[in-house]
Short mmCIF file of C-alpha atoms and ligand atoms in Angstrom, two decimals:
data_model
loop_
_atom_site.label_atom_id
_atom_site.label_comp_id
_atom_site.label_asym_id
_atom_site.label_seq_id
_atom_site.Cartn_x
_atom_site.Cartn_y
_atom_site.Cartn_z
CA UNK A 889 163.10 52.08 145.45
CA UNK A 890 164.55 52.07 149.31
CA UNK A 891 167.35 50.34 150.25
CA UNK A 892 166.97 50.57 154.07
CA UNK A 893 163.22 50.31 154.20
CA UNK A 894 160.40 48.02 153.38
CA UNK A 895 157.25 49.90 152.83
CA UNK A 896 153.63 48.76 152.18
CA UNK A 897 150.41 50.49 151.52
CA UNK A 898 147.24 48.65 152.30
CA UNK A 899 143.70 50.58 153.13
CA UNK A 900 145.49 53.79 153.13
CA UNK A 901 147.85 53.13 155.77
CA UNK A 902 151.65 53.30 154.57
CA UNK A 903 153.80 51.24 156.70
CA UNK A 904 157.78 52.22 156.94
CA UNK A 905 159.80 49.49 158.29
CA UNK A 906 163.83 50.53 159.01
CA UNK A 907 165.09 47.70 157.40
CA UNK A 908 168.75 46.84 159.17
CA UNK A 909 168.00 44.43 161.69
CA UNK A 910 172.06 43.37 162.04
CA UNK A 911 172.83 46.42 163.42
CA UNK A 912 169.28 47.47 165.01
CA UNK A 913 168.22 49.62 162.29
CA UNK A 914 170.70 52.22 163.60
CA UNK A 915 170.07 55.35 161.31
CA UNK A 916 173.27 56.07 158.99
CA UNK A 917 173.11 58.30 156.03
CA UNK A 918 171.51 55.93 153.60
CA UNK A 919 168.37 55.48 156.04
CA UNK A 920 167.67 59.18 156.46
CA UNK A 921 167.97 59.48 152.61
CA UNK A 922 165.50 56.84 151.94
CA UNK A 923 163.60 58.27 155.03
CA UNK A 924 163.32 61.59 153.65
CA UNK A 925 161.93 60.27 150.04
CA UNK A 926 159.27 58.12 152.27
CA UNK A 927 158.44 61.32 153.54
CA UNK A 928 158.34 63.06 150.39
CA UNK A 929 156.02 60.34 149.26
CA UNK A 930 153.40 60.44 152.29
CA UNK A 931 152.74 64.47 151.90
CA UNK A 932 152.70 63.56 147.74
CA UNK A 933 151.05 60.73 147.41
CA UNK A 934 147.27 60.67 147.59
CA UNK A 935 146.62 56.73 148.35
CA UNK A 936 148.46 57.64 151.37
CA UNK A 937 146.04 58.33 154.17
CA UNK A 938 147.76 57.88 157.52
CA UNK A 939 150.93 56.32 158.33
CA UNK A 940 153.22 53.52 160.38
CA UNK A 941 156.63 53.61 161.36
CA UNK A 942 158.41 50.39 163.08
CA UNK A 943 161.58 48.88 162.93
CA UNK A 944 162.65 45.42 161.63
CA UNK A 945 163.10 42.35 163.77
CA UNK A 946 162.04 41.57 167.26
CA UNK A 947 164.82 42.93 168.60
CA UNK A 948 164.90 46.88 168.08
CA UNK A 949 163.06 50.30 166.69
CA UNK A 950 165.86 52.07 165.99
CA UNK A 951 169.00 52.03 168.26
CA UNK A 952 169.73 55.02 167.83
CA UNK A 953 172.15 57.25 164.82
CA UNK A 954 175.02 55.44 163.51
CA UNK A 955 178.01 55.67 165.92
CA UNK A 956 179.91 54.50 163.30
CA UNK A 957 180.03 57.35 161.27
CA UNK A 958 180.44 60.03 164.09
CA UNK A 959 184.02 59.73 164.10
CA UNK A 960 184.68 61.32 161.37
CA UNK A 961 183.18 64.17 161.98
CA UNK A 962 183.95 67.80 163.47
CA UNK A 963 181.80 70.83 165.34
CA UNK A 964 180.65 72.14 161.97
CA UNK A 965 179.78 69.08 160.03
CA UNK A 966 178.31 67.74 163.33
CA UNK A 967 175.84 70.98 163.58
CA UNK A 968 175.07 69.92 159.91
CA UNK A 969 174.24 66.48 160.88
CA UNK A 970 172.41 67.81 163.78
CA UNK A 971 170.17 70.60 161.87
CA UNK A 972 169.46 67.65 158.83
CA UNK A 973 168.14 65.15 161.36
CA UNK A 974 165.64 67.84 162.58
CA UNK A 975 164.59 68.75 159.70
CA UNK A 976 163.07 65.16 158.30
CA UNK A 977 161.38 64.81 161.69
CA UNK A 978 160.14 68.30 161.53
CA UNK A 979 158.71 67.18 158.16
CA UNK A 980 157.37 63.93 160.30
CA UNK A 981 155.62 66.23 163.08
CA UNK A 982 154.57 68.43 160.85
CA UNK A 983 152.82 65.72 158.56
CA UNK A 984 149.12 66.71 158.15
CA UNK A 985 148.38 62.82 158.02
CA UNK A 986 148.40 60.71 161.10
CA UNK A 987 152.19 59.13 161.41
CA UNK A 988 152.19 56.63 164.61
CA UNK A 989 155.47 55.17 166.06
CA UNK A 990 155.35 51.24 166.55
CA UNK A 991 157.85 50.71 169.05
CA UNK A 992 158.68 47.00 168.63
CA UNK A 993 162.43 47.13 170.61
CA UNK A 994 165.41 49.53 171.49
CA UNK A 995 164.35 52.96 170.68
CA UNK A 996 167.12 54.70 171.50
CA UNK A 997 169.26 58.23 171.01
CA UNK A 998 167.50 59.12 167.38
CA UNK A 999 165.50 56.05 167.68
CA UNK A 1000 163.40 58.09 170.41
CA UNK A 1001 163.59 60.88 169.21
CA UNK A 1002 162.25 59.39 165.93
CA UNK A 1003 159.55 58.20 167.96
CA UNK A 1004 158.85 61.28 169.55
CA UNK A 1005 158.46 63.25 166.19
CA UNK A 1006 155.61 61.04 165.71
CA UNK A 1007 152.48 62.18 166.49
CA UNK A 1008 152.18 59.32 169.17
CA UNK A 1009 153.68 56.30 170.09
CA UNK A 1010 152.58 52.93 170.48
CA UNK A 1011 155.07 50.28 172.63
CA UNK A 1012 155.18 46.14 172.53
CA UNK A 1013 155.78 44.62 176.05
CA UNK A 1014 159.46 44.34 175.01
CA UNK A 1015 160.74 48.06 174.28
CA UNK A 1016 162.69 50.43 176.02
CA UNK A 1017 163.27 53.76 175.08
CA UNK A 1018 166.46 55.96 176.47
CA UNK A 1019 168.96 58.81 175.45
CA UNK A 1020 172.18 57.00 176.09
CA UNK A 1021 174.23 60.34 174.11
CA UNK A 1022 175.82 61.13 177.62
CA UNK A 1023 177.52 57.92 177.12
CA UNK A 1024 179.00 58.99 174.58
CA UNK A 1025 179.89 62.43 175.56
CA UNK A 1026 177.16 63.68 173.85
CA UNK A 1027 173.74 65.13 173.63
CA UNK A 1028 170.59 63.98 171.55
CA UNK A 1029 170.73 66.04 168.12
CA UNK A 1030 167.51 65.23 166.42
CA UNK A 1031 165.05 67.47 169.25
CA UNK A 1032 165.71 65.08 171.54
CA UNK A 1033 166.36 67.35 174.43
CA UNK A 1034 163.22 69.36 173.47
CA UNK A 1035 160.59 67.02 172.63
CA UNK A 1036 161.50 64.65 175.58
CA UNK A 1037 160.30 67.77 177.89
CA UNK A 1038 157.27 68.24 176.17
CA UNK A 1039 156.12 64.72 176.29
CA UNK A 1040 157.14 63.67 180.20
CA UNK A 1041 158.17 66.90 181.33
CA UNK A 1042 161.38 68.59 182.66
CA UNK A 1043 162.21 66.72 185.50
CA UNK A 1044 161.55 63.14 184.32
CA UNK A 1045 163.03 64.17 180.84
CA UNK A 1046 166.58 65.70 182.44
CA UNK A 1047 167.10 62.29 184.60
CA UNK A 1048 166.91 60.21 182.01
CA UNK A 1049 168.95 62.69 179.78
CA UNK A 1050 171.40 63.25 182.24
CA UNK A 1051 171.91 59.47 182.90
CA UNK A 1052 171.51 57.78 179.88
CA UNK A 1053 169.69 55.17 181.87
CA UNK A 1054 166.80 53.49 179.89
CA UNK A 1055 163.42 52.81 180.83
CA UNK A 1056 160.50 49.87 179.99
CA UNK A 1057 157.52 49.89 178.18
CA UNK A 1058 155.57 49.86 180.98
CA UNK A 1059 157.57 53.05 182.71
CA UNK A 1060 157.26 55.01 179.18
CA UNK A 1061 153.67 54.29 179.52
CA UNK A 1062 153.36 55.76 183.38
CA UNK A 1063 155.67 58.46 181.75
CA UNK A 1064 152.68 59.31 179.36
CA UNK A 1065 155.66 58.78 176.50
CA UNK A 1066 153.55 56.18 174.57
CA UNK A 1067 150.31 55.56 174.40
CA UNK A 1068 149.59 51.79 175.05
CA UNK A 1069 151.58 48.88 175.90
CA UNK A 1070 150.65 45.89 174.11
CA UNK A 1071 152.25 42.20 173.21
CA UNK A 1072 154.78 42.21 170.68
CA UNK A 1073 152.02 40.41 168.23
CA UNK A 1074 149.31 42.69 168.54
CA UNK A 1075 151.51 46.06 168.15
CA UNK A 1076 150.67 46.68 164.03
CA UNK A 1077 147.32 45.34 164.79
CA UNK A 1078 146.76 48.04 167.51
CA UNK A 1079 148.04 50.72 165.38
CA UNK A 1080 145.85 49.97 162.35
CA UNK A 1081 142.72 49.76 164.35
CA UNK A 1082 143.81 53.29 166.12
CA UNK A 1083 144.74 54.72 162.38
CA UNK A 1084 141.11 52.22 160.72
CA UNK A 1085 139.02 55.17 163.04
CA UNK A 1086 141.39 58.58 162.84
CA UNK A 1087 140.86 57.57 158.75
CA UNK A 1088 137.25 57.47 158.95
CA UNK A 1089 137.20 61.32 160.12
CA UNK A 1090 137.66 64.18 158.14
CA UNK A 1091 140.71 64.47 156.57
CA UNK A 1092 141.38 68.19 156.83
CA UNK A 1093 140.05 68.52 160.67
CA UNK A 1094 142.43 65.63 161.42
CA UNK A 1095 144.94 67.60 159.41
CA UNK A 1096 143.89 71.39 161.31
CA UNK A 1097 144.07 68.87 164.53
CA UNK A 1098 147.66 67.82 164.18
CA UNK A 1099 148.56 71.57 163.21
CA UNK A 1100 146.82 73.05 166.61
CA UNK A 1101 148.70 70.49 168.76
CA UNK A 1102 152.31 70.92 167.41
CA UNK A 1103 151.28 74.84 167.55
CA UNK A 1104 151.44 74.18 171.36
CA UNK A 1105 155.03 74.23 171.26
CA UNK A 1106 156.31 76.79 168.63
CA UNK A 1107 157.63 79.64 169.70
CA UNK A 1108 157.15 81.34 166.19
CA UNK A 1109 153.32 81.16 166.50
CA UNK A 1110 150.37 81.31 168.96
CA UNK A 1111 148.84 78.00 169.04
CA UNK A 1112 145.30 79.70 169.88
CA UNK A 1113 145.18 81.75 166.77
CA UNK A 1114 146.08 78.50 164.60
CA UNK A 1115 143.22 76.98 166.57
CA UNK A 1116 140.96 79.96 164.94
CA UNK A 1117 142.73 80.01 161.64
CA UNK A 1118 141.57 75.73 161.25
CA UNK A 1119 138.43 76.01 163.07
CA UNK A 1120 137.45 79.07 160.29
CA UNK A 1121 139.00 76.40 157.41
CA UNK A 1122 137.25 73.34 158.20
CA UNK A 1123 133.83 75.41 158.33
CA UNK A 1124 134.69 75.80 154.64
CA UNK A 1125 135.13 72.01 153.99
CA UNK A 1126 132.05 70.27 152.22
CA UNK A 1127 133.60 67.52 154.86
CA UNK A 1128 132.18 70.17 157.66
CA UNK A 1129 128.73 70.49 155.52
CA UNK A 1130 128.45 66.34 155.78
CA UNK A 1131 129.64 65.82 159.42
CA UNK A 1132 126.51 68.22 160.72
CA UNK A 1133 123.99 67.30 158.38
CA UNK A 1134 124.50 63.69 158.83
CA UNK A 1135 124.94 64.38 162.87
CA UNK A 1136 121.55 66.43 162.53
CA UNK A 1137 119.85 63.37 159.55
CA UNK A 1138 120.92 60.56 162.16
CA UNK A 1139 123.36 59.15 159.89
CA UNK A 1140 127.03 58.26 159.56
CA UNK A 1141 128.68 60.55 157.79
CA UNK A 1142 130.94 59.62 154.58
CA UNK A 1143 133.73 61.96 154.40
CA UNK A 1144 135.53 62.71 151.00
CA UNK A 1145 138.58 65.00 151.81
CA UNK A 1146 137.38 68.23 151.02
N1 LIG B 370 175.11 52.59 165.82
C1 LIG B 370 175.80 51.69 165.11
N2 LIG B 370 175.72 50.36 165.32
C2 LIG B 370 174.88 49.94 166.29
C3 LIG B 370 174.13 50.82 167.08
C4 LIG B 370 174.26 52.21 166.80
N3 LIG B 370 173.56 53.14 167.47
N4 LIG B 370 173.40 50.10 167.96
C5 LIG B 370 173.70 48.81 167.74
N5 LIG B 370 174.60 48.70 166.73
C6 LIG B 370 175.18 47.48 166.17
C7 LIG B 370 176.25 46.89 167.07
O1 LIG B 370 177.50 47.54 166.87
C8 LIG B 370 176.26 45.45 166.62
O2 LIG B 370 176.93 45.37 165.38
P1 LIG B 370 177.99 44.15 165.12
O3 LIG B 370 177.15 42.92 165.24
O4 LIG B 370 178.46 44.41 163.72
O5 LIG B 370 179.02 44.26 166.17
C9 LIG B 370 174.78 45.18 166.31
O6 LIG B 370 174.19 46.47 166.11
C10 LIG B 370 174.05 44.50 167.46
O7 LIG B 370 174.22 45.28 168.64
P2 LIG B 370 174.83 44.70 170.01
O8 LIG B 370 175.42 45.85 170.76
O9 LIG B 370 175.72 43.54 169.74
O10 LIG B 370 173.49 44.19 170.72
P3 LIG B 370 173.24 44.03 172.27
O11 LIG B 370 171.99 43.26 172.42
O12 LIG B 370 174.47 43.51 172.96
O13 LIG B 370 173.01 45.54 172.82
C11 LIG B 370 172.10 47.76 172.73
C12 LIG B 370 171.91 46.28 172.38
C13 LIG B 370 170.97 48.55 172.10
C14 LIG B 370 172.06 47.94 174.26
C15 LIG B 370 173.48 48.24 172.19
O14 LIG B 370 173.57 47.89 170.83
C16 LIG B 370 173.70 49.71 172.29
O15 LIG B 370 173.96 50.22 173.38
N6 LIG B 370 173.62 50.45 171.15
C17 LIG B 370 173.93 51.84 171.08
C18 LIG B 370 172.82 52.67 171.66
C19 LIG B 370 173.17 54.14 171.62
O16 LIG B 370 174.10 54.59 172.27
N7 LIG B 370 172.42 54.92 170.84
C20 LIG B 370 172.59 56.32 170.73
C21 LIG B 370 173.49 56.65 169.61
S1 LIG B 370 173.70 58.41 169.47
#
């Protein structure tokens, strides 16, 4: 089905794996097409509870878009290029299940900021995360400038912009850019335990959750109201009936999804 990506679903958790290890699962064309149906298939596909993203290898994440194929292009078809990219990690921010980076090497140029569409990041010992564009003559096109401000804030986030210089795991961790460091080994195991609880919760408050938090930073809403608007939905869930009757009976509760 994917030509760039191994995937695999096991106890809900759908693991994509940018599969093109001989050039550090750079992102041409033919990965964001197979990206985008991988997306398609986490909002469609029920079995689907929460989600993994890596890269393949030892090595790298993603290192970043495909120089290769900027060459060809011009001011318009770059904007194209530019507005596309944003657009399947809009889709990935805006996921209402859980999607967690595994940072297992170079993330980046769009390897951060694939990473940063995520709704957190988790880092093994060996990654390092940059926005090297500058060296290029160029700027990050896939949010890159914006969501690298919201995570480690302006004056961190314009250094490294304005340098291209890379950082370690351990400074993106100080940074508040990921959330753990952890040996290479133990980074999917780290992950799944993290995304073993989040799936034990309420599907729909983890959903209103993720909705709130992105709400923080878009302009074209007030991230309080959408904070009312979930709270008032999730007091409709029969998942809101269980969670205080079984908090009130002394009892786990056993959530269903509705
Ligand atoms: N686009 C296209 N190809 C890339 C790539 C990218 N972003 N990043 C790495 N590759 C390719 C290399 O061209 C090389 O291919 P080749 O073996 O056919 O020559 C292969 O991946 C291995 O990379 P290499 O540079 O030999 O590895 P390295 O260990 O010497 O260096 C990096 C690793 C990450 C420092 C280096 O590859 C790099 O700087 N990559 C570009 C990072 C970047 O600028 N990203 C932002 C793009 S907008």
């Amino acid at each position: 089905m994917y030509t760039t990506l191994l995937t695999s679903l096991e106890n809900g958790i759908f693991t994509i794996t940018i599969n093109r290890p001989d050039k550090l699962n750079a992102l041409n064309n033919a990965v964001f097409v197979d990206l985008n149906k991988a997306i398609d298939e986490v909002y469609s596909n029920d079995a689907i509870k929460s989600v993994i993203i890596t890269g393949a290898g030892a090595k790298a994440f993603v290192a970043g878009a495909d120089i290769s194929e900027f060459n060809q292009l011009d001011a318009q078809t770059a904007m194209a290029l530019s507005k596309a990219g944003q657009d399947s990690f809009f889709r990935i921010e805006n996921s209402p299940k859980p999607i967690v980076a595994c940072v297992n090497g170079f993330a980046l140029g769009g390897g951060c900021e694939l990473a940063m569409s995520c709704h957190f990041r988790i880092a093994s010992d060996n990654a390092k995360f940059g926005q090297p564009e500058v060296n290029l003559g160029l700027i990050p096109g896939y949010g890159g400038t914006q969501r690298l401000v919201q995570l480690i804030g302006k004056g961190r986030a314009l250094e490294l912009l304005m340098s291209g210089a890379m950082i370690d795991a351990l400074t993106a961790l100080q940074y508040g850019l990921v959330n753990y460091c952890v040996p290479q080994e133990e980074l999917l195991i780290k992950a799944q335990t993290i995304l073993t609880l989040i799936q034990s919760k309420a599907p729909i408050a983890v959903a209103k959750c993720i909705e709130s938090g992105n709400a923080v930073f878009d302009e074209s809403t007030n991230g309080y109201a959408t904070e009312i608007a979930g709270f008032g939905t999730c007091f409709e869930t029969a998942d809101r009936v269980e969670g205080t009757t079984a908090f009130l009976e002394k009892r786990k509760a056993v959530f269903i999804g509705k």
